[in-house]
Short mmCIF file of C-alpha atoms (C1' of nucleotides) in Angstrom, two decimals:
data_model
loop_
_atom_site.label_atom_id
_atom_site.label_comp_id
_atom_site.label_asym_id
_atom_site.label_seq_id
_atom_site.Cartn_x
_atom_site.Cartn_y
_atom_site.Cartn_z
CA UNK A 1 -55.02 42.95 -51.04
CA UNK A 2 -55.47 40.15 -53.84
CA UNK A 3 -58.82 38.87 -54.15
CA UNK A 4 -58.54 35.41 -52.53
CA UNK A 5 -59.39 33.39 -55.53
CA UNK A 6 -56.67 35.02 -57.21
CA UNK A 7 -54.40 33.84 -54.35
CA UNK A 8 -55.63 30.38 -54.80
CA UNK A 9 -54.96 30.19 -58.22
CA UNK A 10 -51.24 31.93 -58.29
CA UNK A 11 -50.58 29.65 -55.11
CA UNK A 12 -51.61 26.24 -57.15
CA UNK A 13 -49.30 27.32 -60.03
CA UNK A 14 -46.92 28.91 -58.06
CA UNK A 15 -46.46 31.39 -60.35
CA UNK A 16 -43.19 33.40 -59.83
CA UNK A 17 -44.80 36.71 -60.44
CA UNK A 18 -47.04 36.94 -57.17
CA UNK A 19 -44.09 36.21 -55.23
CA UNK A 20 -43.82 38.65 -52.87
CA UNK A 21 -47.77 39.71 -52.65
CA UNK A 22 -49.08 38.09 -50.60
CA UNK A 23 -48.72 35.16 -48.04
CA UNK A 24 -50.59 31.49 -47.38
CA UNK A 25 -50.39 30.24 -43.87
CA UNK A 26 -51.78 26.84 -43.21
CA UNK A 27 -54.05 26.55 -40.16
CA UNK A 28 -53.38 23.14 -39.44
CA UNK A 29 -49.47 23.21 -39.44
CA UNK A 30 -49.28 26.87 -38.53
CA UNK A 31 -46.74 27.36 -41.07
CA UNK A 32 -47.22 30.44 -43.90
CA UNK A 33 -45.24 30.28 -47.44
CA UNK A 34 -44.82 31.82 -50.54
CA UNK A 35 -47.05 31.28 -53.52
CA UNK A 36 -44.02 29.78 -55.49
CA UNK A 37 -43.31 27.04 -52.20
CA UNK A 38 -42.10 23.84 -53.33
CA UNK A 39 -44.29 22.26 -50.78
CA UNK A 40 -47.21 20.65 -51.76
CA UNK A 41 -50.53 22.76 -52.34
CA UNK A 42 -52.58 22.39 -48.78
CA UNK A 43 -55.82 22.68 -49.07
CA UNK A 44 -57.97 25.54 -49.63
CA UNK A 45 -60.47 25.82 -46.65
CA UNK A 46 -56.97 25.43 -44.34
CA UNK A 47 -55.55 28.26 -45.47
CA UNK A 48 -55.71 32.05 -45.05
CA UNK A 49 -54.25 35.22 -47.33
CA UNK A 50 -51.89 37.69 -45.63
CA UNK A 51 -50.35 40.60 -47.32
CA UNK A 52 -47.24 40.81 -45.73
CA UNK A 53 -45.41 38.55 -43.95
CA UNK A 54 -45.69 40.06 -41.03
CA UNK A 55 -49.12 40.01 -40.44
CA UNK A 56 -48.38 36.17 -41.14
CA UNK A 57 -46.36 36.35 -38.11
CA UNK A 58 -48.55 38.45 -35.92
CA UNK A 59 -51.65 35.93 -36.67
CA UNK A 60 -49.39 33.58 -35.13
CA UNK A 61 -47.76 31.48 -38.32
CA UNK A 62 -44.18 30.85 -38.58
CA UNK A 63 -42.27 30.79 -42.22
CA UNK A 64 -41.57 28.03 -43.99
CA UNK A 65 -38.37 26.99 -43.66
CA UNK A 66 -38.08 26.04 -47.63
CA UNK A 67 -39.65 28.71 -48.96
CA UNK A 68 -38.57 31.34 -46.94
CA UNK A 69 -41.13 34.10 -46.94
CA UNK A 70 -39.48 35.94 -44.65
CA UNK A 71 -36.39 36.67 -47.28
CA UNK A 72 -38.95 37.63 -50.12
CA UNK A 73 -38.55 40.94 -51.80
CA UNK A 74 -39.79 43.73 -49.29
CA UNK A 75 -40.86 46.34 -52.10
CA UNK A 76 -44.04 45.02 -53.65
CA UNK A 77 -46.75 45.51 -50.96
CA UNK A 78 -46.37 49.10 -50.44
CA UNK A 79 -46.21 50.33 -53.98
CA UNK A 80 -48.39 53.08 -54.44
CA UNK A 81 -49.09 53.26 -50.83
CA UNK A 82 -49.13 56.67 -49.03
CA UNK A 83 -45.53 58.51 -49.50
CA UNK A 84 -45.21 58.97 -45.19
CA UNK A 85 -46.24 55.42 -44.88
CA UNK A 86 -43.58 54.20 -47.16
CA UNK A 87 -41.13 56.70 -46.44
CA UNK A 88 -42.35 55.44 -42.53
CA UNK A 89 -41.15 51.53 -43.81
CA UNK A 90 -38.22 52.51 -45.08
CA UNK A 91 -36.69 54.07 -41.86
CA UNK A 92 -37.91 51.25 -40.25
CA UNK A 93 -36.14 48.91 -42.59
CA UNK A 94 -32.98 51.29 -42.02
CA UNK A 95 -33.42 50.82 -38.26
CA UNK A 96 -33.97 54.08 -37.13
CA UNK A 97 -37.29 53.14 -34.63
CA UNK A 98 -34.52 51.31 -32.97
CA UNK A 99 -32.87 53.96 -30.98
CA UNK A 100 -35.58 56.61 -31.03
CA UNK A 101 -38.96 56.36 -29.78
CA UNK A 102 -41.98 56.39 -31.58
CA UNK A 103 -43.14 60.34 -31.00
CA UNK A 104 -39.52 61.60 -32.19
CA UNK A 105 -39.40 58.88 -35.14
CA UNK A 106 -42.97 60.10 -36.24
CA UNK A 107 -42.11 64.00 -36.38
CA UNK A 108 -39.26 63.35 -38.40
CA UNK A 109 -41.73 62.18 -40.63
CA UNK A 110 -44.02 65.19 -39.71
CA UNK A 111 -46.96 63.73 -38.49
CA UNK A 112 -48.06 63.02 -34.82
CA UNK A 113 -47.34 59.71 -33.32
CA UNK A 114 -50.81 58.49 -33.08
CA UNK A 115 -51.49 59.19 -36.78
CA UNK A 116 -48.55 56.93 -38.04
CA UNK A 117 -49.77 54.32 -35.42
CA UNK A 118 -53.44 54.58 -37.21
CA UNK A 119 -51.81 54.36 -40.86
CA UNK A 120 -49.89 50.85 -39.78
CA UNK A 121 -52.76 49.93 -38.39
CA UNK A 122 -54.96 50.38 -41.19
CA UNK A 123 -52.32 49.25 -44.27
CA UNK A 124 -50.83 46.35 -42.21
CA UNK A 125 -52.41 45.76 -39.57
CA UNK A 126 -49.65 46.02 -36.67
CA UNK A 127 -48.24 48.86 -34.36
CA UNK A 128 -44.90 50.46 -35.81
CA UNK A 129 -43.26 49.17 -33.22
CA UNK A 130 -44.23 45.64 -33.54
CA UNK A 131 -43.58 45.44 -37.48
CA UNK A 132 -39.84 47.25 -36.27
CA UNK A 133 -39.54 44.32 -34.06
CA UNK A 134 -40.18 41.52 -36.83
CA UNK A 135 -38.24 43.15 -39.22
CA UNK A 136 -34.98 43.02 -36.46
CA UNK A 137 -35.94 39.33 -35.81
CA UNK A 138 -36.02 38.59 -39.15
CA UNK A 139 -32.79 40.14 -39.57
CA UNK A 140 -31.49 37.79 -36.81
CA UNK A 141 -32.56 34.99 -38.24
CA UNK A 142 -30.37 35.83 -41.53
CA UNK A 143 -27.45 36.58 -39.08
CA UNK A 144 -27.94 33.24 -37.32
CA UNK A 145 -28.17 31.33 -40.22
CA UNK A 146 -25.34 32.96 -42.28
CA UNK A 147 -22.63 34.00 -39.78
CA UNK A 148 -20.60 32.79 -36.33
CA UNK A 149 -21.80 35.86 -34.77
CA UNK A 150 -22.17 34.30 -31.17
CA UNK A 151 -26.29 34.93 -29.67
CA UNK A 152 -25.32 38.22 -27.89
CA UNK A 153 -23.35 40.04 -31.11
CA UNK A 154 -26.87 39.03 -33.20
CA UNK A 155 -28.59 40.96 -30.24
CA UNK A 156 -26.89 43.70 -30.96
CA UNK A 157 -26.58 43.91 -34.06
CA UNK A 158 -30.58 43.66 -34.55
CA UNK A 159 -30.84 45.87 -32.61
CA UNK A 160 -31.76 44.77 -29.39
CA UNK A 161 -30.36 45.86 -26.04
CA UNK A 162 -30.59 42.92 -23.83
CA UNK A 163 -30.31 39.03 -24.65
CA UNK A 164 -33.62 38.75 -22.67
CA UNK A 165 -35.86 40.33 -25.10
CA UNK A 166 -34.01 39.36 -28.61
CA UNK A 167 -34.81 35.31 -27.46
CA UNK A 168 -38.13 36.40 -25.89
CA UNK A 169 -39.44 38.73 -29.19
CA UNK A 170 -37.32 35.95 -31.70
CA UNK A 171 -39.11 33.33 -29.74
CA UNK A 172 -43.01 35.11 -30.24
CA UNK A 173 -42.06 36.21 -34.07
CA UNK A 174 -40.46 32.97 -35.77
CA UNK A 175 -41.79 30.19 -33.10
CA UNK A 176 -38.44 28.85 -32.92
CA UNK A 177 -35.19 29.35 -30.44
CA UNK A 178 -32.55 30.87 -31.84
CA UNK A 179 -30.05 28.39 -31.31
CA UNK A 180 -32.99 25.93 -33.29
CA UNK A 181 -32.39 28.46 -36.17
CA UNK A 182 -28.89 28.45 -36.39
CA UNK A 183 -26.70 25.87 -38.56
CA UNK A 184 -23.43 24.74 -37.26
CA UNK A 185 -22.26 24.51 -40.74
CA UNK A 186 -20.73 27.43 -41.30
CA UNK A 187 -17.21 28.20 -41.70
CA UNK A 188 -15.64 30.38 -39.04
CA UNK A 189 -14.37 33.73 -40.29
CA UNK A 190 -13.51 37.23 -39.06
CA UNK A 191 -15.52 38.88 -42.02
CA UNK A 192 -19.41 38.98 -42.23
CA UNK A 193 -20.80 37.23 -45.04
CA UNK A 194 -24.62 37.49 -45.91
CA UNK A 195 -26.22 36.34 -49.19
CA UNK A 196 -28.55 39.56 -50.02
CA UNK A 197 -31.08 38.39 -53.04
CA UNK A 198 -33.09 40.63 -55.77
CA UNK A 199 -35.95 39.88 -57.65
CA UNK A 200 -34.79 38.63 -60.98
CA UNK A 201 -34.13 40.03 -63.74
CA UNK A 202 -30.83 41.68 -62.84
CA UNK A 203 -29.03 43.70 -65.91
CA UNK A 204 -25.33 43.24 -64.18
CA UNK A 205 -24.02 44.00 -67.75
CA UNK A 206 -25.69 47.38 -67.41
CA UNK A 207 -24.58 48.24 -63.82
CA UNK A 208 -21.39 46.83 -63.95
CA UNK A 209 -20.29 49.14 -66.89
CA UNK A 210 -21.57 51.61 -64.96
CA UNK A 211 -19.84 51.47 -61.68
CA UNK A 212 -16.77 50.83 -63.31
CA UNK A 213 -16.43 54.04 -65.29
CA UNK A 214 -16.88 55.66 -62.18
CA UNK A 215 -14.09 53.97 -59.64
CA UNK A 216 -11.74 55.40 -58.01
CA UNK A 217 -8.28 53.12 -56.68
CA UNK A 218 -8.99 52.82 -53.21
CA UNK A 219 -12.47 53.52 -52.86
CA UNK A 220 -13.81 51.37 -54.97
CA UNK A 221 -12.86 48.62 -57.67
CA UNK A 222 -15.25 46.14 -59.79
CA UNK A 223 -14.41 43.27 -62.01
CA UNK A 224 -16.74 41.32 -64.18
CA UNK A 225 -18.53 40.04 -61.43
CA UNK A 226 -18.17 42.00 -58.56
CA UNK A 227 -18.54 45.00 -56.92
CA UNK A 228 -15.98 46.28 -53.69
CA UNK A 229 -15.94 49.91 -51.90
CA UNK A 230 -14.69 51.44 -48.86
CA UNK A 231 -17.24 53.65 -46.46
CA UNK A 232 -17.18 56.12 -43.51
CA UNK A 233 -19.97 57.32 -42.18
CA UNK A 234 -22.06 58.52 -39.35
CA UNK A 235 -18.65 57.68 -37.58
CA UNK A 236 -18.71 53.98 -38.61
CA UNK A 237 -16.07 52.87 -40.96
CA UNK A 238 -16.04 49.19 -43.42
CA UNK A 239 -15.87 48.30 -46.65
CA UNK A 240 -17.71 45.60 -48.50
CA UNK A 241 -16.97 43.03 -51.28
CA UNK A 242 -20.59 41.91 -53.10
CA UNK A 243 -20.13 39.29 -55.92
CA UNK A 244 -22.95 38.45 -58.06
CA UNK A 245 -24.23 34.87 -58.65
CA UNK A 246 -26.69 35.35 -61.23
CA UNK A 247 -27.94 31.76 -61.28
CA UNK A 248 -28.96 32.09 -57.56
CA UNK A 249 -30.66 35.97 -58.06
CA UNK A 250 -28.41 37.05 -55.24
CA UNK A 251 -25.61 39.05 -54.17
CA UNK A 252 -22.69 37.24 -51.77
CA UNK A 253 -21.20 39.82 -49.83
CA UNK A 254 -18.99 40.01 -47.21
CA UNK A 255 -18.82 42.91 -44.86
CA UNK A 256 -16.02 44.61 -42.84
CA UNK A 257 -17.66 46.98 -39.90
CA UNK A 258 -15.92 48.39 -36.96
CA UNK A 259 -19.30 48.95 -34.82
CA UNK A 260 -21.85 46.04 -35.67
CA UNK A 261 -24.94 47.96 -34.28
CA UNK A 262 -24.77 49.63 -37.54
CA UNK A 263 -24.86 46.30 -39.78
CA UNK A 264 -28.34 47.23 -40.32
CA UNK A 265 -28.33 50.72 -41.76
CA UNK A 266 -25.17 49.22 -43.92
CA UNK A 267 -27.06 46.31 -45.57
CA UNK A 268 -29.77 48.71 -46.38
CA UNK A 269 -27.24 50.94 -47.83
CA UNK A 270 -25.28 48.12 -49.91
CA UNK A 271 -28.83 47.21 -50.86
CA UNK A 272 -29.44 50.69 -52.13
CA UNK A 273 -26.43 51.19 -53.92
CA UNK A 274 -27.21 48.14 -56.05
CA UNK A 275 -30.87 48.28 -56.13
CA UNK A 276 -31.71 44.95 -54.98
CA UNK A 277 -35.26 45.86 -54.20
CA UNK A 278 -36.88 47.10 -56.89
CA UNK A 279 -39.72 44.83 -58.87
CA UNK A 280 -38.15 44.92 -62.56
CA UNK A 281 -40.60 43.41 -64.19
CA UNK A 282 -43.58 45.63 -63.34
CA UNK A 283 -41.16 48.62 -64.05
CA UNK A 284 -40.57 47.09 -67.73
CA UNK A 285 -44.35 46.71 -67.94
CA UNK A 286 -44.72 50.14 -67.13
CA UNK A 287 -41.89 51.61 -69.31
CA UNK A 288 -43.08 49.79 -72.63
CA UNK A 289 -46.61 51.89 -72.34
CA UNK A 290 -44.02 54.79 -72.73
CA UNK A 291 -42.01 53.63 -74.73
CA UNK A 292 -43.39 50.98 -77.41
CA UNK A 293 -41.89 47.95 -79.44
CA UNK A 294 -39.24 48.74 -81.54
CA UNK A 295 -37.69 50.63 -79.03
CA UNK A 296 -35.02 48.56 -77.39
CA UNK A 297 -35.89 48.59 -74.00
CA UNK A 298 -33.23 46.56 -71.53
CA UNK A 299 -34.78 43.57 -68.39
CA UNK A 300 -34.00 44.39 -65.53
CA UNK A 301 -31.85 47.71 -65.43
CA UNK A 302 -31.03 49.05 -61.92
CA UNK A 303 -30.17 52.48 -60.73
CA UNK A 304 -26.58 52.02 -58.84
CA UNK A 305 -26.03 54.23 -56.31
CA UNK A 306 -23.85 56.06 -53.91
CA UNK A 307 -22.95 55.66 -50.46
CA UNK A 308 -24.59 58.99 -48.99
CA UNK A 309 -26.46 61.79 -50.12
CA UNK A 310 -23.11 64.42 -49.44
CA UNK A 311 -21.11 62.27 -51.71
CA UNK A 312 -24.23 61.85 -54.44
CA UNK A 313 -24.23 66.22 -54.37
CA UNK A 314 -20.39 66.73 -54.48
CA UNK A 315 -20.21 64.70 -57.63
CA UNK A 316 -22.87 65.58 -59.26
CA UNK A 317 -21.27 69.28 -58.89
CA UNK A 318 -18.50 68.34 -59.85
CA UNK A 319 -20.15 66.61 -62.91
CA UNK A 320 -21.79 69.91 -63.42
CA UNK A 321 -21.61 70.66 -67.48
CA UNK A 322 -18.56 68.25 -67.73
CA UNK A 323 -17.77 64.42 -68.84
CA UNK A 324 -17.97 61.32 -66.98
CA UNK A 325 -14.38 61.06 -67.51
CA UNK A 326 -13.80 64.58 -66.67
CA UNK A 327 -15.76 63.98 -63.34
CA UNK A 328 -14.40 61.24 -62.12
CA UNK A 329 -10.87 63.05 -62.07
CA UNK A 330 -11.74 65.60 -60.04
CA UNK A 331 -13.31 62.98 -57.43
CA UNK A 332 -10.30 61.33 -57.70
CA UNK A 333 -8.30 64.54 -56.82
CA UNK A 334 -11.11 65.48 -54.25
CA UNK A 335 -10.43 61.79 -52.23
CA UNK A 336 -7.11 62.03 -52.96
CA UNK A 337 -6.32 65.75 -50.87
CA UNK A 338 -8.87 65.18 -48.30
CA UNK A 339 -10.18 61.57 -47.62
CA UNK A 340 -8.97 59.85 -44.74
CA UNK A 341 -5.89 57.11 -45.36
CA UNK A 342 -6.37 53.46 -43.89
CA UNK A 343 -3.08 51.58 -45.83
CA UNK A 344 -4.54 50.93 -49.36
CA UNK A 345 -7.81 52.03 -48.36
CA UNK A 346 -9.20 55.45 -49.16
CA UNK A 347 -12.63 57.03 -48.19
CA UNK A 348 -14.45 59.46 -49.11
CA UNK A 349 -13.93 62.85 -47.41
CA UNK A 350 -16.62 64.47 -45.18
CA UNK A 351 -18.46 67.26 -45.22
CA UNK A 352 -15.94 68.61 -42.07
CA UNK A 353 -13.24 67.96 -44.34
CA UNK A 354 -14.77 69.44 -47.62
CA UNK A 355 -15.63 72.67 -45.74
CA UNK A 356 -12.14 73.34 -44.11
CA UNK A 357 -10.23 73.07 -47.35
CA UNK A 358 -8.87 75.41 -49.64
CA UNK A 359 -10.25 73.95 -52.82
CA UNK A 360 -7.80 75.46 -55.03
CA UNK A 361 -6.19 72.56 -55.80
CA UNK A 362 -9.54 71.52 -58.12
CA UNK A 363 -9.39 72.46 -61.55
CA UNK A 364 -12.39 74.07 -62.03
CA UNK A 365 -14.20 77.09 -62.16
CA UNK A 366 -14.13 79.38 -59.10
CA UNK A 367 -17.85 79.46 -58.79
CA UNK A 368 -18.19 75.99 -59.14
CA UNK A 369 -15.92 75.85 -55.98
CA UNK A 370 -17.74 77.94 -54.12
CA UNK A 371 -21.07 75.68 -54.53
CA UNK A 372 -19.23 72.79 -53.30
CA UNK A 373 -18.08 74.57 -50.36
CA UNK A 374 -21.39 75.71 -49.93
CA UNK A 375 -22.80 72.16 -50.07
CA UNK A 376 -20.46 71.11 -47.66
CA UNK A 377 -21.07 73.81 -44.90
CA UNK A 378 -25.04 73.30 -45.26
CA UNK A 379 -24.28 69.63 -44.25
CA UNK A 380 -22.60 71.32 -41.02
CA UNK A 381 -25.23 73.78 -39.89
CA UNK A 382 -28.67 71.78 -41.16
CA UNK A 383 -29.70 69.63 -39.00
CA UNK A 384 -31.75 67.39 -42.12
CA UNK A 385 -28.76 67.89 -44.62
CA UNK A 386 -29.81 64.84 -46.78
CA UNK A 387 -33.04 66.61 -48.19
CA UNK A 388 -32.10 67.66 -51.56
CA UNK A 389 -34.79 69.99 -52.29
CA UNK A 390 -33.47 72.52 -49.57
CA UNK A 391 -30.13 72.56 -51.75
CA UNK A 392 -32.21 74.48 -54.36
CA UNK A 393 -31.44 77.40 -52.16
CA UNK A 394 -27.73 77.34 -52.26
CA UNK A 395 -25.74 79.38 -54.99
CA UNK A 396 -24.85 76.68 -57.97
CA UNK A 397 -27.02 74.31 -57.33
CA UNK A 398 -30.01 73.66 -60.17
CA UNK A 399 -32.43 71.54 -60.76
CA UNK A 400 -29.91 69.29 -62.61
CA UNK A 401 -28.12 68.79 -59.62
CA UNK A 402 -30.48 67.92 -56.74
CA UNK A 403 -32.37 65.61 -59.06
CA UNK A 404 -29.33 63.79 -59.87
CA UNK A 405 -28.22 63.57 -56.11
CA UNK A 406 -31.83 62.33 -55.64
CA UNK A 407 -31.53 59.05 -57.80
CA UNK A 408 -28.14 58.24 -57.36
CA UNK A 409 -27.87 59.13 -53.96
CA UNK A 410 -31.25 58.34 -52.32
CA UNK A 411 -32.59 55.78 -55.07
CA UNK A 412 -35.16 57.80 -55.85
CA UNK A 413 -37.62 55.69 -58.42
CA UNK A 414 -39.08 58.72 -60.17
CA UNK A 415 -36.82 60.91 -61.46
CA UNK A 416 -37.20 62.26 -64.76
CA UNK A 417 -33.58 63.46 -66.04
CA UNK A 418 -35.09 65.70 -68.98
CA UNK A 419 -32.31 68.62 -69.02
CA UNK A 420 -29.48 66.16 -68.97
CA UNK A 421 -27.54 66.57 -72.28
CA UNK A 422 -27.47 62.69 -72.59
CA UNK A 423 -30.94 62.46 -72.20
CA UNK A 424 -32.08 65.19 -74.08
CA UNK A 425 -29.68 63.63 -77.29
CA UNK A 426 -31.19 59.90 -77.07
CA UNK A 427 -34.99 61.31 -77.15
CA UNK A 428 -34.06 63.51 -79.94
CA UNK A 429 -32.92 60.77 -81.81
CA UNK A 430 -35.57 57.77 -80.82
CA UNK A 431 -38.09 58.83 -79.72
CA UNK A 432 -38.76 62.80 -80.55
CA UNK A 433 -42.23 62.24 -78.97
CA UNK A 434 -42.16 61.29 -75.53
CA UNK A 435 -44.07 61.39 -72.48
CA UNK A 436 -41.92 60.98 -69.50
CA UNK A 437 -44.97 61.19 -67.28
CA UNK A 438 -46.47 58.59 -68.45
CA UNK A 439 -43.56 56.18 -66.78
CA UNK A 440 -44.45 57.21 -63.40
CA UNK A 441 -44.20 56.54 -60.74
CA UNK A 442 -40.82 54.59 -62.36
CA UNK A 443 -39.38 57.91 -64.46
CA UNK A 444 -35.56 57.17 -62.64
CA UNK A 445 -35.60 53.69 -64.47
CA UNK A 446 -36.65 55.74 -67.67
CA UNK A 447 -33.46 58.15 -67.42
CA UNK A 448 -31.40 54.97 -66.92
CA UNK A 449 -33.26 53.07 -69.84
CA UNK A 450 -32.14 56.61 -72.00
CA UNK A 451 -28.93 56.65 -70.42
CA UNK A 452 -27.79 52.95 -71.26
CA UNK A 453 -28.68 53.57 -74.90
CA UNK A 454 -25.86 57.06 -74.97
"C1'" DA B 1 -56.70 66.53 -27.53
"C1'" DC B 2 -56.50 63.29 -23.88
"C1'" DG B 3 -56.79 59.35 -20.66
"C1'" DA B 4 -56.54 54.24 -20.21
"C1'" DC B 5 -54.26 50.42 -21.17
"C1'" DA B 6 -51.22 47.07 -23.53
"C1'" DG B 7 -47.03 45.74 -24.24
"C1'" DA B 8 -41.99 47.09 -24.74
"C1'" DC B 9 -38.04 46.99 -22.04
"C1'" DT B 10 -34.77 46.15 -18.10
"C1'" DT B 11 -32.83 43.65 -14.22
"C1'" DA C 1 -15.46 21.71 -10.68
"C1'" DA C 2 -15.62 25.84 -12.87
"C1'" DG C 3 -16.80 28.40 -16.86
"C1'" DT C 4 -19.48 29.55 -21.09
"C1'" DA C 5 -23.60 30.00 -23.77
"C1'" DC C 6 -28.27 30.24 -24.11
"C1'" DA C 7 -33.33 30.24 -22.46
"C1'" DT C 8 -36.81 31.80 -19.44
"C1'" DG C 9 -39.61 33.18 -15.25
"C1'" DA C 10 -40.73 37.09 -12.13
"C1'" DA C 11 -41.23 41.78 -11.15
"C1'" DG C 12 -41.35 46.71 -11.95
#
DNA sequence: ACGACAGACTT
DNA sequence: AAGTACATGAAG
């Protein structure tokens, strides 16, 4: 935690750059804000430092409703914080201590229950449980304020399982009702629409170059200024549409979703796909120790994604030793002979699918086939498929492989790329000398800063 | 490792 | 007057 004359001094200045780390309430209107809050500065003896909103909300503050603390960035507390505490927060944001209880939740993490309670505890001061709950009230209150969704469908989709306890717990967290939060404003519409913000700076130009070389008609498509892709998964099926507005540091994106219980684990997804979360700045600071001036580093580059892990390893097989271009037809042939159909709409095929077929129709090397049947089976008989390090043990796949399937499909921050041939060319040319470990714990957003330059 | 208790959850 | 939508107390 920020010493609190520091907070006093980025509060007064509201200076953009502590956004995020920590949080002022004000005793005497029992309000808590961001340092950059338009609101006049109270004064210093009312006020008290929190490093997360939510142990704003536990002392019993509610957030501003200019400011909006509770829509900050999420990321910047728990940098360099212990990997199963983290790892802990970012189920949590995923929703996963919503259906499973807190001894299960905790060995999937593998530690005992009590332990994870202590390591809340200590780093933020609340129960698991009770920072779940003000993340899925918080959620709520975006739902309320952005969408139709009538009381009950919010419920749901927060995560709650009866109307009693979403307006109780909303009620306790945010101090308000939540028909008081919601705006009648809003258009009606069938489709969800939520505005889903970043920390500026946001390098569109680099990830929209990106994406684009990779779509495939029917999956996916992006224009200048947005981004649009079909999904299917964990048996839920939608699609989303996000358009960038640069000038607000946001995303507008409207969602499709035939089961709304798992809006959650979708946002986070969509979020993860075009790493909205991610504190650029501090990862440029870190990235120009490694790589000095008159190297052209880029502001804020971002590491776009993939939907799941299974569809990060098939391509990245199938981009095994060949081109982008090269790739992307044989994940076009792959979605074409075994995705599922819905009118224009294609998805991407599933592991079932995958391991049933004959891949023969894939031009490409027999033993190549074989790993991605491989793949696909170990996603039927593991029970933790999405851990790429166990794919080490299967016949084909490398290094190469499960470290590329680690940043592009699990957003890994710090993965170094170094055997990729694009990589390897761009250091041999600028910058013969390098010390990728000195970017960590941001070596992913080296790779891309390499990539970009190929 | 274990019991007591708070509070999460349902009706 | 009946129905819908939300909020909340009591009890286990």
């Amino acid at each position: 935690m920020l010493q609190p004359h520091t907070c006093q001094r980025a509060r007064r200045s509201r200076d953009a750059r502590f956004d995020g780390q920590f949080f002022t309430a004000v005793l005497t209107t029992g309000i808590y804000c961001r340092s950059i809050c338009p609101a006049p500065s109270p004064k210093e003896e009312n006020v008290r430092y929190y490093p997360s909103a939510a142990q704003a909300a536990q002392a019993g503050f509610r957030p501003c409703l200019r400011c909006r603390p509770d829509c900050a960035p999420n990321s910047a507390v728990w940098n360099g914080v212990d990997t199963t505490l983290s790892r802990a927060i970012a189920l949590i944001h995923r929703g996963d201590l919503q259906d499973q209880n807190l001894p299960e939740f905790a060995e999937r993490l593998g530690v005992g229950d009590r332990y994870l309670r202590q390591l809340f505890q200590k780093h933020l001061g609340l129960s698991p449980k009770t920072y779940a709950l003000y993340q899925q009230c918080l959620f709520a209150k975006q739902l309320l304020h952005q969408t139709q969704l009538p009381i009950h469908q919010v419920a749901v989709a927060s995560g709650f399982n009866s109307v009693r306890r979403f307006n109780d717990c909303f009620q306790k967290n945010l101090k308000l009702t939540p028909t008081q939060v919601r705006r009648q404003t809003n258009p009606a519409s069938e489709t969800i629409q939520l505005d889903l913000s970043y920390r500026p700076p946001y390098n569109w130009d680099q990830v929209q170059p990106f994406l684009a070389a990779r779509t495939i008609e029917g999956l996916d498509a992006c224009d200048a200024n947005s981004y649009r892709r079909t999904f299917q998964h964990d048996g839920v099926t939608g699609s989303f549409h996000a358009i960038h507005q640069p000038t607000k540091n946001r995303f507008q994106v409207s969602i499709e979703l035939d089961d709304l219980q798992a809006l959650r684990p979708t946002i986070q997804r969509i979020r993860r796909l075009l790493d909205l979360d991610v504190d650029s700045e501090a990862v440029f600071a870190t990235l120009r120790e490694c790589l000095p001036e008159p190297f052209p580093l880029k502001q804020g580059l971002r590491i776009p994604g993939q939907w799941t892990m299974f569809e990060a390893g098939v391509r990245a097989v199938l981009g095994q030793q060949v081109t982008v271009v090269a790739a992307k037809k044989l994940v076009r042939t792959l979605i074409e002979t075994l995705g599922e159909t819905q009118g224009s709409q294609r998805f991407f095929p599933t592991p079932r699918a995958v391991a049933a077929a004959d891949l023969s129709f894939l031009k490409m090397p027999q033993s190549r086939k074989n790993t991605l049947a491989t793949l696909a089976h170990h996603y039927l008989t593991h029970p933790e498929p999405d851990q790429p390090e166990a794919w080490l043990a299967l016949k084909g796949i490398g290094p190469w492989t499960v470290n590329y399937a680690k940043l592009r499909g699990r957003g890994d921050p710090d993965v170094f790329l170094g055997g990729d041939l694009g990589v390897k060319k761009v250091v041999q040319q600028h910058t013969p000398d390098l010390d990728p470990n000195r970017a960590a714990p941001w070596r992913s957003y080296l790779t891309m800063q390499l990539w970009s330059m190929y």
